[in-house]
Coordinates of C-alpha atoms in Angstrom, one line a residue:
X1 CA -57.1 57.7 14.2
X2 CA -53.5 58.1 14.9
X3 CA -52.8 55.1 12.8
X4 CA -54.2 56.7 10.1
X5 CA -51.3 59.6 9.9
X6 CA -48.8 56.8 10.0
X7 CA -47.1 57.2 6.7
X8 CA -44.5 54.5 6.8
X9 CA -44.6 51.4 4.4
X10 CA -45.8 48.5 6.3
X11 CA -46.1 45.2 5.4
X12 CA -48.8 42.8 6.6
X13 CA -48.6 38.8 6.2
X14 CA -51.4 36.6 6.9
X15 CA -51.8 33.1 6.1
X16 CA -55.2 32.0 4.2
X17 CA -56.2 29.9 6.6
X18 CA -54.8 31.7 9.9
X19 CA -56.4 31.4 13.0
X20 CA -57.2 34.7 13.0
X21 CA -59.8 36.2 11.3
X22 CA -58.6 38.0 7.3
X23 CA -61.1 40.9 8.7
X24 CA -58.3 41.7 11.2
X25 CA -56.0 41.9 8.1
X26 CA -58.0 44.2 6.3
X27 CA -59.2 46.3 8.9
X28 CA -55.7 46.9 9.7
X29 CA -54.5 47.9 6.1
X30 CA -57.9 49.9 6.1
X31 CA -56.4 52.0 8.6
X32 CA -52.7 52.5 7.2
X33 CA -52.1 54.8 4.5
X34 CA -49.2 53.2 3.2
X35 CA -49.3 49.4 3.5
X36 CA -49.1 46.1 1.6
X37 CA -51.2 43.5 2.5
X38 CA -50.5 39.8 1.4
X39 CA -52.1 36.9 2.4
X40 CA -50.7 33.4 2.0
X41 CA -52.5 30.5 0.1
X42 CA -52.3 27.1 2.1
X43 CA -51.3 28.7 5.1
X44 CA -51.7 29.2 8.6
X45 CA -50.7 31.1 11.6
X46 CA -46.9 30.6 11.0
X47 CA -46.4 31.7 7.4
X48 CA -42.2 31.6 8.3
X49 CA -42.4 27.8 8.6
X50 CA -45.6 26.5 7.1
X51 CA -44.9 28.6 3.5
X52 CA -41.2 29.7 4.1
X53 CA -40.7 30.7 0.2
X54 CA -43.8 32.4 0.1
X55 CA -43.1 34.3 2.9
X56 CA -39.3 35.2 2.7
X57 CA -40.6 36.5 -1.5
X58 CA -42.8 38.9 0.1
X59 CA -41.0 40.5 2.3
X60 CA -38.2 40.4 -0.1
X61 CA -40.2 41.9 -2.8
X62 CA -41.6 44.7 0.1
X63 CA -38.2 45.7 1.2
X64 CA -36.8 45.4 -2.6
X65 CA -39.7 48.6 -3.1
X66 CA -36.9 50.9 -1.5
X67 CA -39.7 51.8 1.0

């Protein structure tokens, strides 16, 4: 519940095909108020070197928002 009064803009990255499960993903963007949530095509665990373009655009583009 204390997530839920978190108001700053967070970013979340996941890779398509992550190890992890995308219901973590969205569960946790459930929760925040403020987030973006982005998930990667043809990607794993390790978005930075698996889709480096990809990756570096979207937090480009989420810090380019002037959170």
């Amino acid at each position: 519940e204390v997530l839920r009064t978190f108001s700053a803009p967070t970013l979340i990255i996941q890779g398509e095909q992550d190890i992890i499960d995308k219901k973590t993903a969205n569960k946790i963007a459930d929760v925040l108020p403020n987030d973006e949530l982005v998930f990667i095509e043809n990607c794993g665990h390790y978005g930075w070197l698996e889709q480096k373009g990809t990756y570096l655009g979207a937090i480009n583009s989420f810090l380019e928002t002037g959170f």
